[in-house]
XYZ file of C-alpha atoms in Angstrom:
651
model
C 0.072 0.006 0.005
C 1.654 3.262 -1.064
C 1.331 6.661 0.641
C -1.648 7.868 -1.346
C -3.684 4.750 -0.489
C -2.673 5.031 3.275
C -3.800 8.668 3.152
C -7.278 7.713 1.947
C -7.689 5.319 4.743
C -7.266 8.107 7.205
C -10.254 10.204 5.929
C -13.050 10.250 8.442
C -15.948 11.281 6.325
C -17.907 9.908 3.356
C -16.225 11.606 0.332
C -19.424 11.002 -1.914
C -21.516 12.944 0.610
C -19.502 16.255 -0.194
C -19.465 15.929 -4.037
C -23.110 17.003 -4.543
C -22.611 19.916 -2.271
C -19.826 21.072 -4.559
C -21.978 20.991 -7.667
C -25.222 22.154 -6.281
C -26.873 18.843 -6.742
C -26.209 15.106 -7.141
C -27.460 15.269 -10.705
C -25.019 17.967 -11.848
C -22.284 16.138 -9.793
C -23.046 12.780 -11.702
C -23.159 14.735 -15.011
C -19.681 16.175 -14.554
C -18.311 12.978 -13.448
C -19.808 11.040 -16.544
C -18.664 13.776 -18.805
C -15.069 13.561 -17.699
C -15.168 9.748 -17.995
C -16.499 9.924 -21.571
C -13.722 12.553 -22.487
C -10.912 10.250 -21.439
C -11.818 7.930 -24.215
C -12.161 10.418 -27.063
C -8.817 10.998 -28.869
C -10.092 14.327 -30.287
C -10.535 16.010 -26.880
C -7.112 15.150 -25.660
C -4.480 17.872 -25.272
C -1.101 16.455 -26.480
C 1.672 16.147 -23.837
C 3.862 17.922 -26.374
C 1.416 20.855 -26.689
C 3.734 23.452 -25.100
C 6.608 22.579 -27.567
C 4.296 23.642 -30.356
C 4.207 27.182 -31.945
C 1.071 29.098 -31.359
C -0.481 28.483 -34.858
C -0.282 24.846 -34.221
C -1.699 25.198 -30.926
C -4.598 27.244 -32.048
C -5.421 24.807 -34.902
C -5.241 21.738 -32.643
C -8.192 23.016 -30.745
C -10.495 22.834 -33.773
C -11.175 19.077 -33.584
C -11.336 19.412 -29.779
C -14.060 22.062 -29.961
C -16.149 19.983 -32.245
C -15.691 16.730 -30.233
C -16.884 18.760 -27.122
C -19.856 20.109 -28.951
C -20.883 16.711 -29.898
C -20.668 15.596 -26.339
C -22.871 18.484 -25.420
C -25.507 17.356 -28.065
C -24.851 20.712 -29.548
C -26.644 22.590 -26.769
C -24.513 25.416 -27.478
C -26.242 28.232 -25.409
C -26.647 26.267 -22.047
C -23.783 27.754 -20.061
C -23.761 25.349 -17.194
C -22.810 22.574 -19.621
C -19.417 24.258 -20.289
C -17.961 23.347 -16.821
C -16.971 19.866 -18.021
C -15.242 21.297 -21.175
C -13.298 23.952 -19.252
C -12.256 21.330 -16.591
C -10.961 18.926 -19.357
C -9.305 21.154 -21.733
C -5.867 22.262 -21.031
C -6.451 25.746 -22.326
C -9.462 28.116 -23.129
C -12.015 26.766 -25.733
C -13.174 28.236 -29.001
C -16.147 30.545 -28.762
C -16.148 30.717 -24.998
C -16.813 34.452 -25.036
C -19.191 34.194 -27.831
C -21.496 31.804 -25.985
C -20.875 33.570 -22.594
C -21.533 37.118 -23.728
C -22.742 37.684 -27.205
C -25.695 35.292 -27.098
C -26.897 36.502 -23.687
C -26.603 39.964 -24.872
C -28.530 39.280 -28.043
C -31.331 37.705 -25.896
C -31.431 40.572 -23.302
C -31.082 43.706 -25.725
C -32.574 42.380 -28.980
C -36.130 42.655 -29.924
C -38.167 39.522 -30.847
C -37.769 40.400 -34.483
C -33.996 40.609 -34.096
C -33.727 37.478 -32.168
C -35.798 35.694 -34.803
C -33.556 37.095 -37.455
C -30.236 36.116 -35.971
C -30.387 33.591 -33.070
C -30.734 30.459 -35.190
C -27.684 31.276 -37.392
C -25.701 32.272 -34.224
C -26.306 28.815 -32.603
C -25.336 27.126 -35.786
C -22.165 29.390 -35.875
C -23.038 30.554 -39.360
C -23.010 33.865 -37.533
C -19.912 33.625 -35.266
C -19.663 36.838 -33.129
C -17.240 38.449 -30.753
C -18.051 40.903 -27.964
C -16.328 44.159 -29.233
C -16.414 46.578 -26.302
C -12.810 47.209 -25.057
C -10.852 49.758 -27.126
C -7.086 50.532 -27.026
C -7.492 53.413 -24.722
C -10.625 52.408 -22.706
C -11.760 49.240 -20.935
C -13.546 49.535 -17.843
C -14.694 53.048 -18.611
C -17.393 52.033 -21.019
C -19.090 55.462 -21.230
C -15.682 56.876 -22.547
C -15.607 54.571 -25.521
C -14.904 56.467 -28.776
C -16.170 54.306 -31.621
C -19.096 56.035 -33.196
C -22.349 54.857 -34.719
C -23.743 57.684 -36.704
C -27.347 57.596 -38.035
C -27.661 58.648 -41.570
C -31.318 59.404 -42.049
C -31.100 59.703 -45.791
C -30.082 56.143 -46.281
C -31.650 54.655 -43.019
C -28.327 53.293 -41.995
C -25.706 53.488 -39.072
C -22.157 54.550 -39.997
C -19.742 52.621 -37.788
C -16.445 54.415 -37.580
C -13.157 54.400 -35.577
C -12.045 58.045 -35.201
C -8.709 57.408 -33.801
C -6.079 54.867 -32.910
C -7.388 55.164 -29.487
C -10.715 53.917 -30.489
C -9.559 50.820 -32.221
C -11.497 47.741 -30.683
C -8.611 45.711 -28.886
C -8.749 42.325 -26.984
C -12.066 40.895 -27.863
C -11.802 37.012 -27.808
C -12.668 35.178 -31.048
C -12.130 38.416 -33.022
C -8.664 37.562 -34.296
C -9.604 34.710 -36.495
C -12.896 33.151 -35.777
C -15.661 35.819 -35.756
C -17.484 36.881 -38.810
C -19.794 39.312 -37.045
C -19.239 41.535 -33.973
C -21.468 42.776 -31.090
C -20.007 46.326 -31.325
C -20.441 48.805 -28.513
C -20.361 52.206 -29.952
C -21.352 55.805 -29.186
C -24.838 56.446 -30.750
C -24.989 59.804 -32.538
C -28.122 61.114 -33.969
C -28.467 64.609 -35.312
C -25.107 65.492 -34.069
C -26.167 64.558 -30.524
C -24.768 61.739 -28.568
C -27.114 59.160 -26.928
C -24.664 57.120 -25.027
C -22.948 53.743 -25.786
C -25.289 51.263 -27.513
C -24.938 47.753 -28.921
C -24.787 47.020 -32.832
C -24.703 43.823 -34.673
C -21.865 44.483 -37.391
C -20.746 42.027 -40.018
C -17.019 42.136 -40.306
C -15.917 39.102 -42.620
C -17.457 37.646 -45.684
C -19.538 34.563 -44.824
C -17.898 32.578 -47.669
C -14.437 33.535 -48.020
C -13.958 34.755 -44.374
C -12.143 37.774 -45.807
C -12.583 41.206 -44.075
C -15.266 43.224 -45.567
C -14.687 46.635 -47.054
C -13.867 49.206 -44.415
C -12.771 46.581 -41.887
C -9.338 46.032 -40.572
C -9.062 43.035 -38.345
C -6.477 40.476 -36.930
C -4.970 38.800 -33.856
C -3.173 40.935 -31.234
C -0.350 38.460 -30.869
C 1.176 36.358 -27.934
C 0.115 36.701 -24.379
C 1.144 35.310 -20.907
C -1.648 32.678 -21.345
C -4.675 32.061 -23.490
C -2.388 30.981 -26.306
C -5.233 29.555 -28.393
C -7.631 32.428 -27.784
C -7.582 34.838 -30.750
C -7.896 38.049 -28.871
C -8.018 40.590 -31.804
C -8.061 44.206 -33.104
C -10.889 45.721 -35.314
C -10.833 49.196 -36.997
C -13.744 50.688 -38.873
C -13.546 53.092 -41.727
C -17.149 54.361 -42.278
C -18.762 50.939 -42.311
C -22.448 51.072 -43.070
C -25.094 48.777 -41.467
C -28.877 48.777 -41.569
C -30.803 50.740 -38.807
C -32.227 47.236 -37.987
C -28.841 46.207 -36.765
C -28.803 48.286 -33.447
C -30.251 46.078 -30.727
C -33.455 47.885 -29.826
C -35.367 46.243 -27.052
C -34.673 49.225 -24.679
C -33.833 52.114 -27.115
C -34.597 52.525 -30.795
C -34.071 55.035 -33.496
C -37.011 55.747 -35.780
C -36.882 56.011 -39.654
C -36.939 59.794 -39.185
C -34.191 60.070 -36.518
C -36.302 60.167 -33.255
C -34.362 58.378 -30.247
C -36.944 56.529 -28.113
C -35.932 54.803 -24.843
C -37.990 52.192 -23.312
C -37.362 50.335 -19.937
C -34.288 50.701 -17.725
C -30.970 51.539 -19.588
C -29.154 49.384 -16.991
C -30.622 46.258 -18.513
C -27.581 45.834 -20.826
C -25.451 45.037 -17.817
C -27.327 41.989 -17.035
C -25.929 40.332 -20.033
C -22.442 40.967 -18.933
C -23.436 39.306 -15.618
C -23.865 36.054 -17.319
C -20.197 36.012 -18.315
C -19.234 37.123 -14.762
C -21.221 34.275 -13.539
C -19.292 31.849 -15.655
C -16.025 33.391 -14.261
C -17.033 33.136 -10.585
C -18.824 29.548 -10.883
C -16.648 27.594 -13.434
C -13.187 28.893 -13.317
C -12.680 28.500 -9.635
C -13.018 24.887 -10.038
C -9.594 24.895 -11.863
C -8.185 25.792 -8.389
C -9.439 22.263 -7.396
C -7.269 20.942 -10.102
C -4.125 22.708 -8.728
C -4.901 21.535 -5.129
C -5.584 17.993 -6.121
C -2.170 17.977 -7.834
C -0.346 19.641 -5.098
C -1.883 17.782 -2.096
C -1.479 14.415 -3.856
C 2.229 15.088 -4.757
C 2.873 16.271 -1.243
C 1.649 12.982 0.132
C 3.683 11.039 -2.467
C 6.767 13.102 -2.116
C 9.306 12.164 0.538
C 12.088 14.277 1.878
C 14.306 14.192 4.963
C 13.868 11.669 7.822
C 12.017 11.662 10.943
C 13.081 10.457 14.479
C 12.699 6.776 13.294
C 14.978 7.292 10.348
C 12.141 7.139 7.922
C 11.465 9.764 5.162
C 8.533 11.920 5.779
C 5.902 12.945 3.187
C 6.245 16.675 2.467
C 2.680 17.041 3.755
C 3.671 16.111 7.229
C 5.512 19.479 7.611
C 3.510 22.278 9.016
C 4.967 24.762 6.506
C 3.559 22.644 3.644
C 0.207 22.466 5.389
C 0.462 26.365 5.911
C 0.900 26.676 2.142
C -1.869 24.442 0.953
C -4.731 24.069 3.623
C -5.816 27.734 3.790
C -5.956 27.547 -0.060
C -8.216 24.400 0.239
C -10.495 26.082 2.862
C -10.760 29.150 0.742
C -11.562 27.143 -2.329
C -14.639 25.535 -0.526
C -15.875 28.861 0.710
C -15.672 30.225 -2.918
C -17.255 27.105 -4.521
C -20.188 27.300 -2.095
C -20.513 31.160 -2.513
C -20.356 30.855 -6.368
C -23.280 28.591 -6.433
C -25.353 31.029 -4.327
C -24.240 33.917 -6.447
C -25.037 32.028 -9.640
C -28.574 31.413 -8.426
C -28.915 35.159 -7.601
C -27.589 36.136 -11.186
C -30.130 33.756 -12.826
C -33.024 35.100 -10.628
C -31.960 38.702 -11.615
C -31.651 37.780 -15.210
C -35.149 36.212 -15.318
C -36.699 39.224 -13.467
C -35.032 41.720 -15.799
C -36.444 39.921 -18.790
C -39.920 40.724 -17.196
C -39.141 44.259 -16.471
C -38.354 43.732 -12.724
C -35.035 45.528 -11.740
C -35.323 45.251 -7.891
C -32.482 42.825 -7.598
C -30.205 44.623 -10.100
C -28.148 46.719 -7.687
C -27.687 43.918 -5.124
C -26.592 41.408 -7.786
C -24.240 44.054 -9.400
C -22.618 44.660 -6.064
C -22.141 41.030 -5.079
C -21.065 39.840 -8.417
C -18.465 42.670 -8.726
C -17.056 41.739 -5.407
C -16.852 37.970 -5.935
C -15.378 38.375 -9.392
C -12.560 40.311 -7.947
C -12.029 38.121 -5.031
C -12.315 34.761 -6.784
C -10.166 35.458 -9.848
C -7.272 36.683 -7.802
C -7.605 33.653 -5.670
C -7.550 31.121 -8.550
C -4.212 32.603 -10.023
C -2.689 32.948 -6.521
C -3.720 29.300 -5.724
C -2.099 28.002 -8.869
C 1.061 29.969 -8.101
C 1.288 28.593 -4.391
C 0.633 25.048 -5.560
C 3.331 25.364 -8.077
C 5.725 26.556 -5.432
C 4.692 23.817 -3.033
C 5.743 21.141 -5.499
C 9.278 22.311 -5.799
C 11.119 21.867 -9.144
C 8.635 19.493 -10.673
C 5.940 22.136 -10.107
C 7.754 24.518 -12.526
C 7.493 21.990 -15.477
C 4.455 21.948 -17.759
C 4.238 18.154 -17.167
C 3.057 18.956 -13.730
C -0.078 20.663 -15.079
C 0.315 23.693 -12.879
C 1.851 26.388 -14.958
C -0.972 26.198 -17.575
C -3.568 26.788 -14.848
C -1.785 29.836 -13.835
C -1.269 31.187 -17.293
C -4.904 30.544 -18.406
C -6.632 31.899 -15.334
C -4.702 35.040 -14.586
C -6.152 36.904 -17.523
C -9.455 36.648 -15.674
C -8.251 39.331 -13.102
C -8.306 41.883 -15.757
C -10.924 40.844 -18.267
C -14.793 41.481 -17.809
C -14.178 44.156 -15.189
C -10.586 44.877 -13.668
C -10.545 43.741 -10.155
C -9.796 46.993 -8.463
C -12.699 48.683 -10.261
C -14.877 45.761 -9.302
C -14.031 46.107 -5.702
C -14.640 49.950 -5.887
C -18.113 49.280 -7.278
C -18.929 47.063 -4.388
C -17.640 49.447 -2.017
C -19.856 52.267 -3.370
C -22.957 50.084 -2.753
C -21.688 49.149 0.712
C -21.166 52.852 1.676
C -24.737 53.599 0.387
C -26.494 50.878 2.341
C -24.237 51.789 5.389
C -25.579 55.417 5.371
C -29.228 54.202 4.739
C -29.018 52.013 7.754
C -27.684 54.689 9.913
C -30.304 57.374 8.859
C -33.496 55.334 8.266
C -35.612 52.836 10.038
C -36.133 50.924 6.744
C -34.586 47.590 6.897
C -31.753 46.529 4.549
C -32.192 43.338 2.510
C -31.678 40.741 5.209
C -30.772 37.877 2.705
C -27.446 39.493 1.570
C -26.704 42.454 3.733
C -28.457 41.612 7.045
C -25.536 42.639 9.152
C -26.287 46.253 8.387
C -29.373 45.979 10.168
C -27.347 45.387 13.436
C -24.969 48.340 13.171
C -24.980 49.266 16.781
C -24.668 45.927 18.307
C -21.759 45.020 15.879
C -20.018 48.289 16.561
C -20.487 47.757 20.339
C -19.139 44.156 20.451
C -15.734 43.489 21.991
C -13.838 40.119 22.071
C -12.070 39.650 25.480
C -11.057 36.054 24.820
C -11.251 34.209 21.506
C -13.210 30.982 21.088
C -14.359 29.568 17.671
C -17.868 30.663 18.525
C -16.858 34.241 18.152
C -15.455 33.842 14.573
C -18.598 35.114 12.932
C -18.976 38.078 15.208
C -15.397 39.088 14.445
C -15.804 38.901 10.713
C -19.122 41.025 10.948
C -17.108 43.582 13.084
C -14.331 43.691 10.435
C -16.797 44.606 7.880
C -18.519 47.216 9.751
C -15.653 48.965 11.394
C -13.743 49.093 8.026
C -16.776 50.570 6.218
C -17.462 53.106 9.147
C -13.760 54.063 9.247
C -13.889 54.599 5.255
C -17.019 56.526 5.353
C -15.984 58.835 8.306
C -12.657 59.451 6.518
C -14.402 60.457 3.327
C -16.832 62.957 5.146
C -14.125 64.445 6.928
C -12.312 65.329 3.708
C -15.504 66.484 2.189
C -16.648 68.595 5.097
C -13.231 70.137 4.918
C -14.208 71.496 1.372
C -12.669 68.854 -0.907
C -14.635 67.622 -3.931
C -16.264 64.174 -3.366
C -14.980 62.619 -6.585
C -11.364 63.811 -5.638
C -11.697 62.280 -2.260
C -12.943 58.988 -3.756
C -10.073 58.979 -6.461
C -7.151 60.202 -4.332
C -7.909 59.897 -0.613
C -9.749 56.595 0.177
C -8.979 54.300 -2.565
C -7.154 51.644 -0.484
C -9.708 51.940 2.361
C -12.540 51.229 -0.111
C -10.720 48.268 -1.438
C -10.240 46.948 2.288
C -13.914 47.614 3.047
C -15.101 45.545 -0.127
C -12.675 42.686 0.517
C -13.508 42.305 4.068
C -17.251 42.016 3.271
C -16.747 39.295 0.563
C -14.565 37.283 2.945
C -17.340 37.591 5.438
C -20.033 36.733 2.788
C -17.848 33.648 1.868
C -17.935 32.360 5.377
C -21.701 32.724 5.941
C -22.262 30.965 2.576
C -19.926 28.133 3.749
C -21.922 27.826 7.059
C -25.301 27.876 5.109
C -24.087 24.914 2.978
C -22.934 22.982 5.925
C -26.430 23.351 7.352
C -27.803 21.970 4.276
C -26.231 18.363 4.845
C -27.444 15.780 7.475
C -24.246 13.737 7.534
C -22.642 14.351 11.007
C -19.097 13.511 9.965
C -19.299 15.676 6.900
C -20.701 18.569 8.893
C -17.724 18.263 11.369
C -14.882 18.177 8.615
C -16.466 21.073 6.740
C -17.053 23.057 9.858
C -13.432 22.613 10.706
C -12.417 23.615 7.188
C -14.800 26.739 7.333
C -13.158 27.758 10.639
C -9.613 27.352 9.259
C -10.642 29.678 6.476
C -12.040 32.189 8.828
C -9.007 32.000 11.186
C -6.653 32.697 8.172
C -8.760 35.660 7.251
C -8.658 37.095 10.690
C -4.958 36.701 11.116
C -4.213 38.328 7.794
C -6.709 41.235 8.470
C -6.707 41.873 12.182
C -5.483 45.432 12.134
C -8.947 46.870 11.779
C -10.166 44.853 14.825
C -7.132 45.858 16.847
C -7.418 49.582 16.002
C -10.940 49.632 16.987
C -10.406 47.815 20.230
C -12.507 44.834 19.136
C -9.706 42.381 19.914
C -6.670 42.297 22.140
C -3.245 40.828 21.727
C -4.108 37.836 23.749
C -6.949 36.914 21.449
C -4.723 37.195 18.504
C -2.459 34.734 20.172
C -5.405 32.371 20.722
C -6.498 32.784 17.070
C -2.976 31.841 15.859
C -2.957 28.742 18.176
C -6.587 27.886 16.776
C -5.287 28.203 13.184
C -2.256 25.770 13.771
C -4.650 23.282 15.629
C -6.940 23.400 12.536
C -4.030 22.664 10.062
C -3.347 19.329 12.012
C -7.133 18.505 12.022
C -7.456 19.066 8.321
C -4.354 17.080 7.394
C -5.855 13.658 7.423
C -8.949 14.839 5.604
C -7.135 16.758 2.958
C -6.889 13.974 0.367
C -10.656 13.340 0.672
C -11.679 17.035 0.234
C -9.805 17.408 -2.918
C -10.951 13.980 -4.360
C -14.500 14.992 -3.559
C -14.398 16.980 -6.830
C -14.157 13.637 -8.631
C -11.479 14.778 -11.340
C -10.208 11.800 -13.251
C -6.392 11.608 -13.947
C -7.146 12.586 -17.663
C -8.713 15.813 -16.842
C -5.871 16.791 -14.336
C -3.417 16.596 -17.278
C -0.559 15.869 -14.788
C 2.346 13.500 -14.130
C 2.986 14.390 -10.484
C -0.636 14.337 -9.235
C -2.159 11.165 -10.454
C -4.582 9.020 -8.505
C -2.093 6.124 -8.126
C 0.499 8.256 -6.325
C 3.389 7.161 -8.579
C 4.776 10.606 -9.755
C 8.244 9.568 -10.719
C 7.310 6.901 -13.130
C 5.042 9.293 -15.058
C 7.564 12.097 -14.999
C 10.288 9.884 -16.496
C 7.785 8.315 -19.084
C 6.871 11.943 -20.146
C 10.433 13.124 -20.585
C 11.382 9.934 -22.604
C 8.317 9.665 -24.718
C 6.298 12.927 -24.950
C 9.110 15.582 -25.536
C 9.321 15.945 -29.291
C 12.652 17.868 -28.822
C 14.444 14.695 -27.980
C 13.819 13.443 -31.468
C 15.546 16.533 -32.951
C 18.900 16.429 -34.621
C 20.925 19.012 -32.786
C 24.310 17.850 -34.324
C 24.604 20.909 -36.819
C 24.375 23.412 -34.255
C 26.734 21.630 -31.851
C 29.293 21.459 -34.687
C 28.790 25.105 -35.379
C 29.394 25.986 -31.621
C 32.576 23.792 -31.706
C 34.010 26.216 -34.240
C 33.897 29.056 -31.783
C 37.255 30.291 -31.160
C 37.532 31.789 -27.528
C 39.581 34.936 -27.199
C 42.311 34.212 -24.506
């Protein structure tokens, strides 16, 4: 019995009881497990072990057969986003048309009229129309209202003229634009009778449907290599007075009549509900790649032995507290993120359905929470991949470990679909708003998501004289309220001293706003964790998950205790007790760690690793990969060696 098998025998809970919690239901868990099992037997969906020796063109083209095979597995249900979880987990890199299905189709369904949906949607699903989401420009990304591309209405010809007025306004970064797209959903400033009516969405053909060549007035291509996303064709797009029919402006909520009247109907914020669908994908699907990182790192840390103990036997690396300190807080954080992501996903779906019916009551709440979770979760996934790589020593540095690719292909998510600092600032704005509402009004704040703001006074008065685990939630609540209170008071002091509110926001309290938003999300993750624990009846599972949740909370409190200390909520003695509690939780989680990562039920083929496979035999696989899977070993290097031998050193 090897070390991995021995470790599995130490697990105290039923691993199968956790799996449905991680996927939201037993049905979804079974679907993912079955999907991954099917994938491992289909040659077209495998990523070659030699993939990272290839040039980018070959890498990109290799994904064509894989994309088609995935679509067959999904029975061509191309607009059902939840089904994409399996494809993202199994593919070593990003898939074709991910942004298209995640953003363009939802935007068309939300912003288009019934007539427009009937005209385009079927062709979109069949990829006859393959679109990209052309919003970001060279000079503007998160600042959507400052986009410079124009859509000027020509009443004489009943057309819009799409134009790029400067280099700054070139569309830059949209995925699927470089090679794949033949249409673009273009966000441009609507101009009618020389008056701007804000940024609106337009369906614009950019390549010929038969030849795939750029249409007249279109300059388009791929932007080049990036740190990751090697097979994602992020592109550039420049328009020179390109004409489209008036019909091509998505007109469910704003339309231009034949005679040039601009008519608004409904809430202009509705367009944001489409972007929420993509952010939902980012916060519910991509964090699961962190489970890949941790499965690899924890298995390898059990199988890897270094240095001897008192009995002269080599220790598993995971026996060392320093290795536990690297990996177990990440594992605890992952669980908090997975459980929170499922809840936020339900909120996004509910909001999306309500918006379709004209009900915007959840829009602000959904916007605030998805901004904060997007920022928090995407940073975590990249950070987790890097720490897992570091925990695996030299082997973690090699692509055969599977870890570098996870980092490379997830770090762009920190910036795309809302740069993380901007996302935190948007959550902070909402938190300050409801904080001031709670202070000045008897009206209750939404209890489901922001209930702690209904208890401002009791939370502000709370003091922790001696730490016990029962006080964790109270401490996290205090951390949120005191950080927001401090930020609000600091802002008002500057404003009351005559400074411009916008200048105060931009230049005086930015880091305080970031801290307030982050503290709230960490608290929100913990209560989501507790709510998920309450949903299971298995006693052993409850205990292990509560230990993991409290490890997560203890790590948060130790990392961010300054606010609590500054406000007299906690004393030095309690900090020491939290630190002792934290190290105790590391030892409690150690025998459970293998079960907690294997609850995700990823098979070896989906992990794409030589060092973290289920059989616990990394060295055989590492050697086999080096000998058999590295095409460079088949090259004839004799000519260059002979050339180097002719170098005459100057003595």
